[in-house]
PDB file of C-alpha atoms in Angstrom:
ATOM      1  CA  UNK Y   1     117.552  96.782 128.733  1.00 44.00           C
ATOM      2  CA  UNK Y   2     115.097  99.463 129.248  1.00 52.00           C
ATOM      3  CA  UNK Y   3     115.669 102.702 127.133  1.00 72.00           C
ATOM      4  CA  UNK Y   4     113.259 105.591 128.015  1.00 71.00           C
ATOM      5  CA  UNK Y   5     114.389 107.537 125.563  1.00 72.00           C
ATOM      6  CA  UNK Y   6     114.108 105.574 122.835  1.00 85.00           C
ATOM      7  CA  UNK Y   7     110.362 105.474 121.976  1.00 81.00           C
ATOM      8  CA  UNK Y   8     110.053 109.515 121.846  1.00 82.00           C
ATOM      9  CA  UNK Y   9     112.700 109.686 119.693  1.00 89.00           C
ATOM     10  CA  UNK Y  10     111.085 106.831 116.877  1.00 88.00           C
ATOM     11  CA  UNK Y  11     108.308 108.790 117.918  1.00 84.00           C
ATOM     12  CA  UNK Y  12     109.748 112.314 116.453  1.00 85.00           C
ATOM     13  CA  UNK Y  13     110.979 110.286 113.292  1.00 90.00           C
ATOM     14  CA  UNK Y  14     108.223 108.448 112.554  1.00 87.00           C
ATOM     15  CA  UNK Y  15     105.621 111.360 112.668  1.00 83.00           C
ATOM     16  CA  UNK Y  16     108.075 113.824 110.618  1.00 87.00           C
ATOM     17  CA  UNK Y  17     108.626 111.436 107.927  1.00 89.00           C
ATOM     18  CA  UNK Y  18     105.057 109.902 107.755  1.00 83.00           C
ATOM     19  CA  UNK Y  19     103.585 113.270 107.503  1.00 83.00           C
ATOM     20  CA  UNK Y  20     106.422 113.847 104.338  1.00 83.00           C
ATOM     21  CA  UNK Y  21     104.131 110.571 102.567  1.00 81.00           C
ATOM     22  CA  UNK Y  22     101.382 112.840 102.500  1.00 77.00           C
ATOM     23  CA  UNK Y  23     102.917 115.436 101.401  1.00 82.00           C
ATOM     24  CA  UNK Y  24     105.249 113.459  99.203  1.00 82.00           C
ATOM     25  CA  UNK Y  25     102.202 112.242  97.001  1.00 80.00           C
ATOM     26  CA  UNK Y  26     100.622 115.467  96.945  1.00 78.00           C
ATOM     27  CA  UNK Y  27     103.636 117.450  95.139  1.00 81.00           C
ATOM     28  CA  UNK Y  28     104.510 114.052  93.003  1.00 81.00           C
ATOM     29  CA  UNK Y  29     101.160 113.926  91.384  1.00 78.00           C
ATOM     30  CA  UNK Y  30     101.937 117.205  90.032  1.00 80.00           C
ATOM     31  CA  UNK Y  31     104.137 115.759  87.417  1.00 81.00           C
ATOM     32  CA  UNK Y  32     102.787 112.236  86.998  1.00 84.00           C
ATOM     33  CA  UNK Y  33      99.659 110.059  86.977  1.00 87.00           C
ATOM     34  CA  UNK Y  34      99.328 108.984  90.839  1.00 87.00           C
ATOM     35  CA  UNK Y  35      99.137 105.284  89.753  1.00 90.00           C
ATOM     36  CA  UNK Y  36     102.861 106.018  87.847  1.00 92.00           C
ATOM     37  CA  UNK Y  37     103.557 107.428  91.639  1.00 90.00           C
ATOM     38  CA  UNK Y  38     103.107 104.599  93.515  1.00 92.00           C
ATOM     39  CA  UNK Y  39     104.377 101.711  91.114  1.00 95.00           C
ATOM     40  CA  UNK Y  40     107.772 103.067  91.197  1.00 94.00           C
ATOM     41  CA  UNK Y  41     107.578 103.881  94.719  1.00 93.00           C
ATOM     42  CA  UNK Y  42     107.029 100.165  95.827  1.00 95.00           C
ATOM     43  CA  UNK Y  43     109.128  98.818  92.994  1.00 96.00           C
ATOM     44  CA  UNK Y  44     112.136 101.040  93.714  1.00 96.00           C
ATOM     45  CA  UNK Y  45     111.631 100.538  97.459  1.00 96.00           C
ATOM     46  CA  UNK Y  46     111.993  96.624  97.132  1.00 96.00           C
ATOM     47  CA  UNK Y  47     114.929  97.077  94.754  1.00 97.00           C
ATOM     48  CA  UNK Y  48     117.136  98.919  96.913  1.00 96.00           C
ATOM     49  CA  UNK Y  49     116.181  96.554 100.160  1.00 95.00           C
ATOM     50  CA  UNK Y  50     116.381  93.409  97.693  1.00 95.00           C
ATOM     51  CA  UNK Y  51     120.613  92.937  97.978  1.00 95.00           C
ATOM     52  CA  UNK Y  52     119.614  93.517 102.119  1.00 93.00           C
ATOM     53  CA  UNK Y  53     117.014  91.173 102.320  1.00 93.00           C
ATOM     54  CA  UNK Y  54     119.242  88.415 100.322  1.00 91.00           C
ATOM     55  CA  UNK Y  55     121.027  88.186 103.163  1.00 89.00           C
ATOM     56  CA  UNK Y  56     118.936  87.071 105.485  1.00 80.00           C
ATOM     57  CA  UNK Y  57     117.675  83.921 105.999  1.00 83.00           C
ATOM     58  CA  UNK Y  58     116.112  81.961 102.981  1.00 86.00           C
ATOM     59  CA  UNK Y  59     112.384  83.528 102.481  1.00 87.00           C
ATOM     60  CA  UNK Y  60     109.919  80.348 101.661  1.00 88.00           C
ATOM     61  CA  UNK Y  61     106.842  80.367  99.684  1.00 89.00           C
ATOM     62  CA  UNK Y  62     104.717  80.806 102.644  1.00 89.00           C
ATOM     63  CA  UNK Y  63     106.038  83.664 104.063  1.00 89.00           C
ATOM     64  CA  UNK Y  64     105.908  85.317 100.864  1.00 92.00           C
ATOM     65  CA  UNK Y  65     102.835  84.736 100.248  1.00 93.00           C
ATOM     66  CA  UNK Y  66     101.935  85.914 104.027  1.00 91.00           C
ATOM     67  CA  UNK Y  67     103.631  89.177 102.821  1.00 93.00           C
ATOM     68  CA  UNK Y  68     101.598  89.542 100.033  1.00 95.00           C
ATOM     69  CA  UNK Y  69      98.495  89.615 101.324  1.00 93.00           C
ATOM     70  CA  UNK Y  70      99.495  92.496 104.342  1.00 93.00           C
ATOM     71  CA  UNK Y  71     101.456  94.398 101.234  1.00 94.00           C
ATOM     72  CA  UNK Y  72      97.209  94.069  99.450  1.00 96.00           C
ATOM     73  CA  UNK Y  73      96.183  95.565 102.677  1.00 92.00           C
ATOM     74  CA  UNK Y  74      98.726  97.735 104.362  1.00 88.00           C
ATOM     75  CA  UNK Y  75     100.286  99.032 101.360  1.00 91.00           C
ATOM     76  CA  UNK Y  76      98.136  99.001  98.054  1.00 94.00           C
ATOM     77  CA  UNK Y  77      94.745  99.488  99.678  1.00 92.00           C
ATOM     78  CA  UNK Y  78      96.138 101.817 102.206  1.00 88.00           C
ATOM     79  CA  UNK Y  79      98.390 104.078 100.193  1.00 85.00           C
ATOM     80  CA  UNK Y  80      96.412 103.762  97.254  1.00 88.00           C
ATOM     81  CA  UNK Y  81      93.254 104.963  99.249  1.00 89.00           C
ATOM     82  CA  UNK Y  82      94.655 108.112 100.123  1.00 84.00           C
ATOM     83  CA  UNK Y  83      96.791 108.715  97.333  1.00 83.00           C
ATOM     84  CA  UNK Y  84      94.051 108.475  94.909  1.00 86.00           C
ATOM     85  CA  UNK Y  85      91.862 110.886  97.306  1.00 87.00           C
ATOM     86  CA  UNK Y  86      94.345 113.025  97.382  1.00 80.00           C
ATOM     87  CA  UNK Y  87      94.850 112.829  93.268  1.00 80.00           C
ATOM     88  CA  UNK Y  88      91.043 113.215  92.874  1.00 84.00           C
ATOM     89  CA  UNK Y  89      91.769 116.830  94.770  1.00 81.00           C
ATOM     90  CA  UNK Y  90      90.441 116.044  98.811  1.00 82.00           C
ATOM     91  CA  UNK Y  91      92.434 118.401 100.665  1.00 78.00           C
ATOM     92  CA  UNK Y  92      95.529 116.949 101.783  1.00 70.00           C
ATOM     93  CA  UNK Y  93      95.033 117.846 105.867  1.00 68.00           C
ATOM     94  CA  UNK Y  94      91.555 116.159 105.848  1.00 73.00           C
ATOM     95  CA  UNK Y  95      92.918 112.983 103.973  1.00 75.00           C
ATOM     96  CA  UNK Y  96      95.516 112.784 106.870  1.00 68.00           C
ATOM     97  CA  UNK Y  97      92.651 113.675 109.224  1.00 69.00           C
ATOM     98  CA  UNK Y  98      90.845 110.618 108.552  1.00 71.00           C
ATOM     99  CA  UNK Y  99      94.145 108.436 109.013  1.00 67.00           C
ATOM    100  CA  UNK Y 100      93.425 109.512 112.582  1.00 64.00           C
ATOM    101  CA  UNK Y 101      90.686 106.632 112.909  1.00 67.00           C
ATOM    102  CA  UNK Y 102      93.459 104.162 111.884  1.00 70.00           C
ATOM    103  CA  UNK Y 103      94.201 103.697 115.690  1.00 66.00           C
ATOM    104  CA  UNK Y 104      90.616 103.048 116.136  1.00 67.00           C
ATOM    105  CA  UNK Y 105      90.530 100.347 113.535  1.00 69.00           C
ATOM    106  CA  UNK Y 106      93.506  99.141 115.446  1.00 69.00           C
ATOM    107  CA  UNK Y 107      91.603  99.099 119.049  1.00 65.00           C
ATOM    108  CA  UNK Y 108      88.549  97.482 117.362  1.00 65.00           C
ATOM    109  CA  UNK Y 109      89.971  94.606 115.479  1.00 69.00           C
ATOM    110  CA  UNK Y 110      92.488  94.137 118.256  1.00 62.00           C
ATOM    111  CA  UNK Y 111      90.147  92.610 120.886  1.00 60.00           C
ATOM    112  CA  UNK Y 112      88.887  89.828 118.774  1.00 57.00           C
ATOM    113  CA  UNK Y 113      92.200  88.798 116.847  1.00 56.00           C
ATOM    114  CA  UNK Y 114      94.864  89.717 119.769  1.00 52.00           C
ATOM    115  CA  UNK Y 115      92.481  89.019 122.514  1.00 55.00           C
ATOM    116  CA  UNK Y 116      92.545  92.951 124.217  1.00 57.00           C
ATOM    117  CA  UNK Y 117      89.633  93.565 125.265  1.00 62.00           C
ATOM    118  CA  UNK Y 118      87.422  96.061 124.154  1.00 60.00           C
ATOM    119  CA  UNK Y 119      86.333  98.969 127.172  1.00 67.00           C
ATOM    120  CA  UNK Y 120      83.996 101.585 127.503  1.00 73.00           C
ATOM    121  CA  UNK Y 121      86.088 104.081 127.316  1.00 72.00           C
ATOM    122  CA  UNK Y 122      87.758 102.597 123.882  1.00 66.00           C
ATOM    123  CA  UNK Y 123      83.564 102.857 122.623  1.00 70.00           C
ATOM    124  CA  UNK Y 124      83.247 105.912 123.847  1.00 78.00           C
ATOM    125  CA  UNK Y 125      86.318 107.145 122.146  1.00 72.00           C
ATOM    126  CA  UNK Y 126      85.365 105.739 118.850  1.00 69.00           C
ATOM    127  CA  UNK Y 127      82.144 107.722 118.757  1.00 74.00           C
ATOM    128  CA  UNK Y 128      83.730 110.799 119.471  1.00 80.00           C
ATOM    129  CA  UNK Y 129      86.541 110.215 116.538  1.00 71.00           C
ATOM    130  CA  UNK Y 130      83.604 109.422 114.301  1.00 70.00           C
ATOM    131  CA  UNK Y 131      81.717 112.548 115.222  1.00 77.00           C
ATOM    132  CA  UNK Y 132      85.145 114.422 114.807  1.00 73.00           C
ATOM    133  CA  UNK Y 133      85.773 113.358 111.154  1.00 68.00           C
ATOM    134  CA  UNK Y 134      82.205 114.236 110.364  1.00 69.00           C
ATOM    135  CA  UNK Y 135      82.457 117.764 112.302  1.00 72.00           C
ATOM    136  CA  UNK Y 136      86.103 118.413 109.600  1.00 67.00           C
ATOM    137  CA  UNK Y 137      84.284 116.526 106.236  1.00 62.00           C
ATOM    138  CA  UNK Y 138      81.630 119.454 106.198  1.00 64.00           C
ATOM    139  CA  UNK Y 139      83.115 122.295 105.497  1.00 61.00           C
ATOM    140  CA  UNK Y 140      86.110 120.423 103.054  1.00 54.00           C
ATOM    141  CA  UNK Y 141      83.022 118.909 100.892  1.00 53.00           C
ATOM    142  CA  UNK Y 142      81.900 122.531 100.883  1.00 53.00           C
ATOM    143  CA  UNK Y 143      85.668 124.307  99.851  1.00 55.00           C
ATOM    144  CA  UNK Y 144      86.697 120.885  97.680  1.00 63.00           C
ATOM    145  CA  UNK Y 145      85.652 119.748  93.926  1.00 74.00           C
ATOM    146  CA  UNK Y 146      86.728 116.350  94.480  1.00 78.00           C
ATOM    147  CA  UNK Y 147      84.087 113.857  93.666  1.00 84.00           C
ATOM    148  CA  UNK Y 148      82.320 112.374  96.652  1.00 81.00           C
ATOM    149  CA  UNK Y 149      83.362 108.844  96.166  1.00 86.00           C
ATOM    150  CA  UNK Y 150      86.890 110.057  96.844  1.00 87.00           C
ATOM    151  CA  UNK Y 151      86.142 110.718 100.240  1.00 85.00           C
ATOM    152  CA  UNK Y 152      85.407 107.031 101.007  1.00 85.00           C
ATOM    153  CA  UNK Y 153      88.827 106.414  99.336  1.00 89.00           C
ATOM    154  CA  UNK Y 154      90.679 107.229 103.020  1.00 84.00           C
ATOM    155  CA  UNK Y 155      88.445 105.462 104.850  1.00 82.00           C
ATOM    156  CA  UNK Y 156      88.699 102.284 103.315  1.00 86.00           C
ATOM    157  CA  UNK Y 157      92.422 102.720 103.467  1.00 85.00           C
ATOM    158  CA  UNK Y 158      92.019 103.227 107.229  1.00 82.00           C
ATOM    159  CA  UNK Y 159      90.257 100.220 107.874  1.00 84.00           C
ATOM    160  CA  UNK Y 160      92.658  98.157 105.448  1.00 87.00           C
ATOM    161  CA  UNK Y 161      95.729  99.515 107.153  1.00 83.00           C
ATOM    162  CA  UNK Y 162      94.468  98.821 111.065  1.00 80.00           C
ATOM    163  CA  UNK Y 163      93.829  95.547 109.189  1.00 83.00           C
ATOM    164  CA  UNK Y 164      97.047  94.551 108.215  1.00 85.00           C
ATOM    165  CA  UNK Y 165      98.979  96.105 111.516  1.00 80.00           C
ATOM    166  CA  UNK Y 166      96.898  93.610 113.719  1.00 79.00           C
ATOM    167  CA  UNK Y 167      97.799  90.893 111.297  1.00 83.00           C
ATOM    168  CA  UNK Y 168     101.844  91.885 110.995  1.00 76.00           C
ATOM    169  CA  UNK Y 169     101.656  91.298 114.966  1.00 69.00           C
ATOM    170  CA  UNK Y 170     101.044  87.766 114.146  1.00 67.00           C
ATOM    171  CA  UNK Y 171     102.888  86.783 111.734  1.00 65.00           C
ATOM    172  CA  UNK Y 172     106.409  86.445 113.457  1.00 60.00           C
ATOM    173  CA  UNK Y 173     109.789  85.276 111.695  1.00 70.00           C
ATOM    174  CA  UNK Y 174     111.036  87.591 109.190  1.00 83.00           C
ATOM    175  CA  UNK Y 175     113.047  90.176 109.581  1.00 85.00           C
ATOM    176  CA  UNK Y 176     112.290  94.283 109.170  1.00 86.00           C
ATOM    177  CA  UNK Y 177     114.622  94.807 105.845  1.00 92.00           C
ATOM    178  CA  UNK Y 178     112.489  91.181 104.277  1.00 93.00           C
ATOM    179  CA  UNK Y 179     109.217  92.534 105.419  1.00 91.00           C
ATOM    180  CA  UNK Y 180     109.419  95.656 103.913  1.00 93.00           C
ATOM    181  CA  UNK Y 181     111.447  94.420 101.062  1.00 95.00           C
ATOM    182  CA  UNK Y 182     108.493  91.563  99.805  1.00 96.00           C
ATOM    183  CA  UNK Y 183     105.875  94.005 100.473  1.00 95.00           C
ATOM    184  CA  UNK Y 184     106.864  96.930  98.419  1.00 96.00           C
ATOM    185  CA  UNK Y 185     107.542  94.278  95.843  1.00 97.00           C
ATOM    186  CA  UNK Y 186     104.247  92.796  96.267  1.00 97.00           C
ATOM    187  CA  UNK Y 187     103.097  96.419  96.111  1.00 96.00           C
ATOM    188  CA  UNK Y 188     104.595  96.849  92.625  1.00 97.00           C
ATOM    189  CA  UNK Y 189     102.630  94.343  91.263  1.00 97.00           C
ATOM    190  CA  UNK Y 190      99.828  95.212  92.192  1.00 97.00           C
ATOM    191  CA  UNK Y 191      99.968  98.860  90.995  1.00 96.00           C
ATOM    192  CA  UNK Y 192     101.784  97.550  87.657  1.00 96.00           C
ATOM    193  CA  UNK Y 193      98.351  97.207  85.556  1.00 96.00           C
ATOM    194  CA  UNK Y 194      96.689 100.526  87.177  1.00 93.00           C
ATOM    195  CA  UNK Y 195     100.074 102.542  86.216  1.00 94.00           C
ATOM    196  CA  UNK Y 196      99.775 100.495  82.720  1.00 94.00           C
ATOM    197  CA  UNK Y 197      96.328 101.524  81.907  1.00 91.00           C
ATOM    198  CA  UNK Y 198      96.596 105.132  83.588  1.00 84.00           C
ATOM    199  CA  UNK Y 199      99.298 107.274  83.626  1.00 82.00           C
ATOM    200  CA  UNK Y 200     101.880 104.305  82.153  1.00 89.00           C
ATOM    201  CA  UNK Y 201     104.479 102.698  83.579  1.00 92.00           C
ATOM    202  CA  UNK Y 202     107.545 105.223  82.871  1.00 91.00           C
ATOM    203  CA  UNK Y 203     107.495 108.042  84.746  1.00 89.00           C
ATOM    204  CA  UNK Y 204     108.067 111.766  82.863  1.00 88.00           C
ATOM    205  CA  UNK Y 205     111.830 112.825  83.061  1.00 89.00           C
ATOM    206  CA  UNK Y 206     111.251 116.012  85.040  1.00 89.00           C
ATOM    207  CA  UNK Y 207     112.370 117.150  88.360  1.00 87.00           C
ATOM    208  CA  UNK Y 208     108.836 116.955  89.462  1.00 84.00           C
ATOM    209  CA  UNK Y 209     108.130 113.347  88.778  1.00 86.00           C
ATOM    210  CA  UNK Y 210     111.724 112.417  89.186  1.00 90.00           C
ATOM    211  CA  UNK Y 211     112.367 114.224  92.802  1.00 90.00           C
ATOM    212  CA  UNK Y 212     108.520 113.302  94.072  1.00 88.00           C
ATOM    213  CA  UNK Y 213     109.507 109.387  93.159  1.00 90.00           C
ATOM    214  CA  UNK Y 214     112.853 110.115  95.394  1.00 92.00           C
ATOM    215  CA  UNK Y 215     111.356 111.729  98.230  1.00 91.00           C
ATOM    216  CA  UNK Y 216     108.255 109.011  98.351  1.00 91.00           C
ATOM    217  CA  UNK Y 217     110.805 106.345  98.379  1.00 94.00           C
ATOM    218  CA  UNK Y 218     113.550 107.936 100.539  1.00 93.00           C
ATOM    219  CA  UNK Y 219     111.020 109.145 102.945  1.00 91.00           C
ATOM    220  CA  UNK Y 220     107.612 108.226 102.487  1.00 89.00           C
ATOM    221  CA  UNK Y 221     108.826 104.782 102.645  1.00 91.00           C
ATOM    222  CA  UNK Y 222     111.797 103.587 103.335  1.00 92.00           C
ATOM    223  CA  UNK Y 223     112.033 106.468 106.662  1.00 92.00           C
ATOM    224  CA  UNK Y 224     108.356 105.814 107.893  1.00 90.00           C
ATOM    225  CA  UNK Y 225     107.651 102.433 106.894  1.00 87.00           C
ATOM    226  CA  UNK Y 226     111.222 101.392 108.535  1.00 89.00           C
ATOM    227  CA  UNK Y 227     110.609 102.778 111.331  1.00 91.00           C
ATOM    228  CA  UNK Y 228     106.473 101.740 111.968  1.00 85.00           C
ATOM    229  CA  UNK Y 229     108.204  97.740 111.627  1.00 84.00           C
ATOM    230  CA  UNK Y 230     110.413  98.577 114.711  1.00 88.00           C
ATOM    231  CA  UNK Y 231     108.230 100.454 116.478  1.00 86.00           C
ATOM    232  CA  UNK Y 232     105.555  97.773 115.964  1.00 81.00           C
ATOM    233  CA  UNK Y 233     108.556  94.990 116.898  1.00 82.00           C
ATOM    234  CA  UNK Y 234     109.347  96.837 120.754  1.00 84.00           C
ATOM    235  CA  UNK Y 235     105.761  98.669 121.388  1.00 80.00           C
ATOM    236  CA  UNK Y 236     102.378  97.433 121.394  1.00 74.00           C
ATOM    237  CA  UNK Y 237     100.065  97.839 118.163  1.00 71.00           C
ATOM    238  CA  UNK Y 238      97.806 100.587 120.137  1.00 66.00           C
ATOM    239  CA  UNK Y 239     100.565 102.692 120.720  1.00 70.00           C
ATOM    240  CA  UNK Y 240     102.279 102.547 117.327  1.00 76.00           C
ATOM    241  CA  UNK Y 241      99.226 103.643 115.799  1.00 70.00           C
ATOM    242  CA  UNK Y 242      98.518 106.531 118.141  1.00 65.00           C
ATOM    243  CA  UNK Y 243     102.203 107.523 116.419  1.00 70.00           C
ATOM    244  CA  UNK Y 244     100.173 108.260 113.127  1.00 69.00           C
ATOM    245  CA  UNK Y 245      97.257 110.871 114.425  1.00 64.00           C
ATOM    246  CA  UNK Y 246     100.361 112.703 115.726  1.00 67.00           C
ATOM    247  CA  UNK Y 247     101.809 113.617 112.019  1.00 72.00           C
ATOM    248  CA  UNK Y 248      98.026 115.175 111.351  1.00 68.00           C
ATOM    249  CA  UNK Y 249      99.016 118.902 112.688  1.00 69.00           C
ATOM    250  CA  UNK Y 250     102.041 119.145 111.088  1.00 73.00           C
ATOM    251  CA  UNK Y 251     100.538 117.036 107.601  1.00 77.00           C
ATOM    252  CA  UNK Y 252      97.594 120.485 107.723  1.00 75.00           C
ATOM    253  CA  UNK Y 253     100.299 123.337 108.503  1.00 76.00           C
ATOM    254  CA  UNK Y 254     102.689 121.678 105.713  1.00 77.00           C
ATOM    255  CA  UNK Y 255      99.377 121.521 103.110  1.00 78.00           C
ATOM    256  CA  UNK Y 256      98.382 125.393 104.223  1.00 80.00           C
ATOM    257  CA  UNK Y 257     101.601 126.247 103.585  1.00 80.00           C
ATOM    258  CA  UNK Y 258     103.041 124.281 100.795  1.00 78.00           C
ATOM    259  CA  UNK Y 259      99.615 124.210  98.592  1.00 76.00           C
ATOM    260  CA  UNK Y 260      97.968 127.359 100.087  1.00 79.00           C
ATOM    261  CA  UNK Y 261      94.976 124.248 100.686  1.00 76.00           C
ATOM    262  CA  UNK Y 262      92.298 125.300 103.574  1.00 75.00           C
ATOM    263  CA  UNK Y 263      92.773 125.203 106.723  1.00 75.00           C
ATOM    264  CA  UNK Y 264      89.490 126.797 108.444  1.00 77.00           C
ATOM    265  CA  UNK Y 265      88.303 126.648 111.919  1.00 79.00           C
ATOM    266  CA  UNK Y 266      85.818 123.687 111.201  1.00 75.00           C
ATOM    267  CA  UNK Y 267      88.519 121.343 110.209  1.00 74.00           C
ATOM    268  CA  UNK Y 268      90.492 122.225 113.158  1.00 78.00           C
ATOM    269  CA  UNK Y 269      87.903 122.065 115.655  1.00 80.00           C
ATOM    270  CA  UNK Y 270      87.328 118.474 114.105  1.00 75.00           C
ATOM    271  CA  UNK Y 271      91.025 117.810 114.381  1.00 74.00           C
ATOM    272  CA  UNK Y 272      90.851 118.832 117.969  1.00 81.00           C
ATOM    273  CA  UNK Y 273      87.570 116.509 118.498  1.00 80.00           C
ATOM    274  CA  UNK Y 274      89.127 113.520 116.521  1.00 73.00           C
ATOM    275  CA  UNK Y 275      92.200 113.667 118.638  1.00 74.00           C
ATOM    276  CA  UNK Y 276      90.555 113.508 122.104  1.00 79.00           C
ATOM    277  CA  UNK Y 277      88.446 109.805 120.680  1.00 73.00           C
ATOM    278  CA  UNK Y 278      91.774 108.688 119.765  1.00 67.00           C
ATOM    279  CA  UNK Y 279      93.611 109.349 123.171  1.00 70.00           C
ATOM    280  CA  UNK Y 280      90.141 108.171 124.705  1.00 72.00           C
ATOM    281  CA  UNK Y 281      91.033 104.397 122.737  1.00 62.00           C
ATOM    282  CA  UNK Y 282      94.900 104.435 123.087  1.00 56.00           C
ATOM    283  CA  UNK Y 283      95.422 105.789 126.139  1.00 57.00           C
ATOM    284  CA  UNK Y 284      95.397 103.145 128.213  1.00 50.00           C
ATOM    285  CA  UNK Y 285      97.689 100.939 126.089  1.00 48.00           C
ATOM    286  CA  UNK Y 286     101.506  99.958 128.147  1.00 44.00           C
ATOM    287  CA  UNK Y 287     104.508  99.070 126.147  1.00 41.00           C
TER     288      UNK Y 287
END
């Protein structure tokens, strides 16, 4: 049965609650070592959906290992991309900036591996996402003291993520709850020796650390990343991803006014710019 109003509101609830990851990282890494952050993010996250997933139906070797490989992509190169940029001290509204091009990614790797084509208009509107990501990194290299390899950091978690969305359209048969479940597991593991060798693997007992940990898994993933597997079950890929560039305004107001981070007329001119070559490549995607 067709429900309208469905889609706007996972819409509303996906961008609220995927602009809180963002945010979610920046405040935890106040009071822990990002790669402490993100361990017990995933592992908590696949312990609470463990007894859920259980439940289902039996999970082979296969499909584990099928969920392993989109957790390397869509989880530990993805979130730890930005989370490390945003550790390393890139402003938090241009990390989320550049998960704009994730769409693009999307469109791009789409025509080859789901067989939609690639149009003019979809080119066009890649150049002009480019050339608004370059117009907003200017003047944030120029207010920033982040190193400049940390920039790169978000972009290969852009490409990684568009990556493994095109892929989790493929790879039918589990359900949401065992998805999510083996891949923040999955996730765990592969943050375990980074958290081991950085900040350690047991977080400081302080509201900081303690509440950042409970809003990045209450939120940041179990809310968005919920939600992004049934959205990306009922609508196609394209239009899922177009979901993300729409939690970049709010991500930038929330960082201005949270963390008193910049928010000058360059980067929103290239947030303006960006936008249009993403509704250029996803506007012509049907449900």
């Amino acid at each position: 049965m067709q429900r309208p109003w469905l889609f706007p509101l996972l819409a509303a609830a996906m961008v609220i609650s995927w602009s809180g990851g963002f945010i979610g990282i920046r405040f935890a890494t106040e009071g822990a070592a990002v790669e402490t952050m993100l361990f017990w993010r995933s592992l908590a996250s696949g312990l609470i959906l463990l007894p859920f997933a259980l439940r289902g139906p039996a999970i082979g070797a296969r499909a584990a290992l099928a969920q392993g490989l989109l957790s390397f992509l869509g989880m530990f190169l993805y979130l730890g991309g930005f989370s490390w940029a945003i550790a390393l001290r890139v402003p938090t509204g241009l990390v989320a900036l550049m998960a704009d091009l994730v769409p693009l990614a999307i469109a791009a790797l789409a025509w080859p591996m789901l067989g939609q084509r690639w149009t003019g208009r979809q080119a066009l509107g890649t150049l002009i996402g480019i050339a608004g990501v370059a117009l907003t990194t200017a003047p944030a290299l120029r207010l920033g003291h982040a190193p400049l390899y940390a920039y790169a950091l978000p972009v290969l978690g852009m490409v990684t993520f568009g990556l493994a969305t095109v892929l989790q359209k493929r790879s039918p048969g589990l359900g949401i709850v065992q998805r999510l479940c083996l891949q923040c597991l999955w996730a765990a593991l592969f943050f375990s020796p980074f958290a081991a060798l950085g900040g350690g693997l047991v977080p400081p007992m302080t509201f900081v650390a303690l509440g950042g940990i409970a809003w990045l898994v209450l939120v940041a993933t179990l809310a968005s990343w919920g939600i992004y597997y049934l959205c990306l079950r009922l609508y196609p890929p394209n239009r899922v991803a177009a979901l993300i560039y729409l939690s970049q305004p709010l991500t930038m107001v929330w960082a201005h006014l949270v963390f008193a981070e910049p928010l000058t007329l360059g980067m929103i001119a290239g947030l303006v710019v960006t936008l249009g070559g993403v509704a250029l490549v996803s506007g012509q995607e049907t449900a």
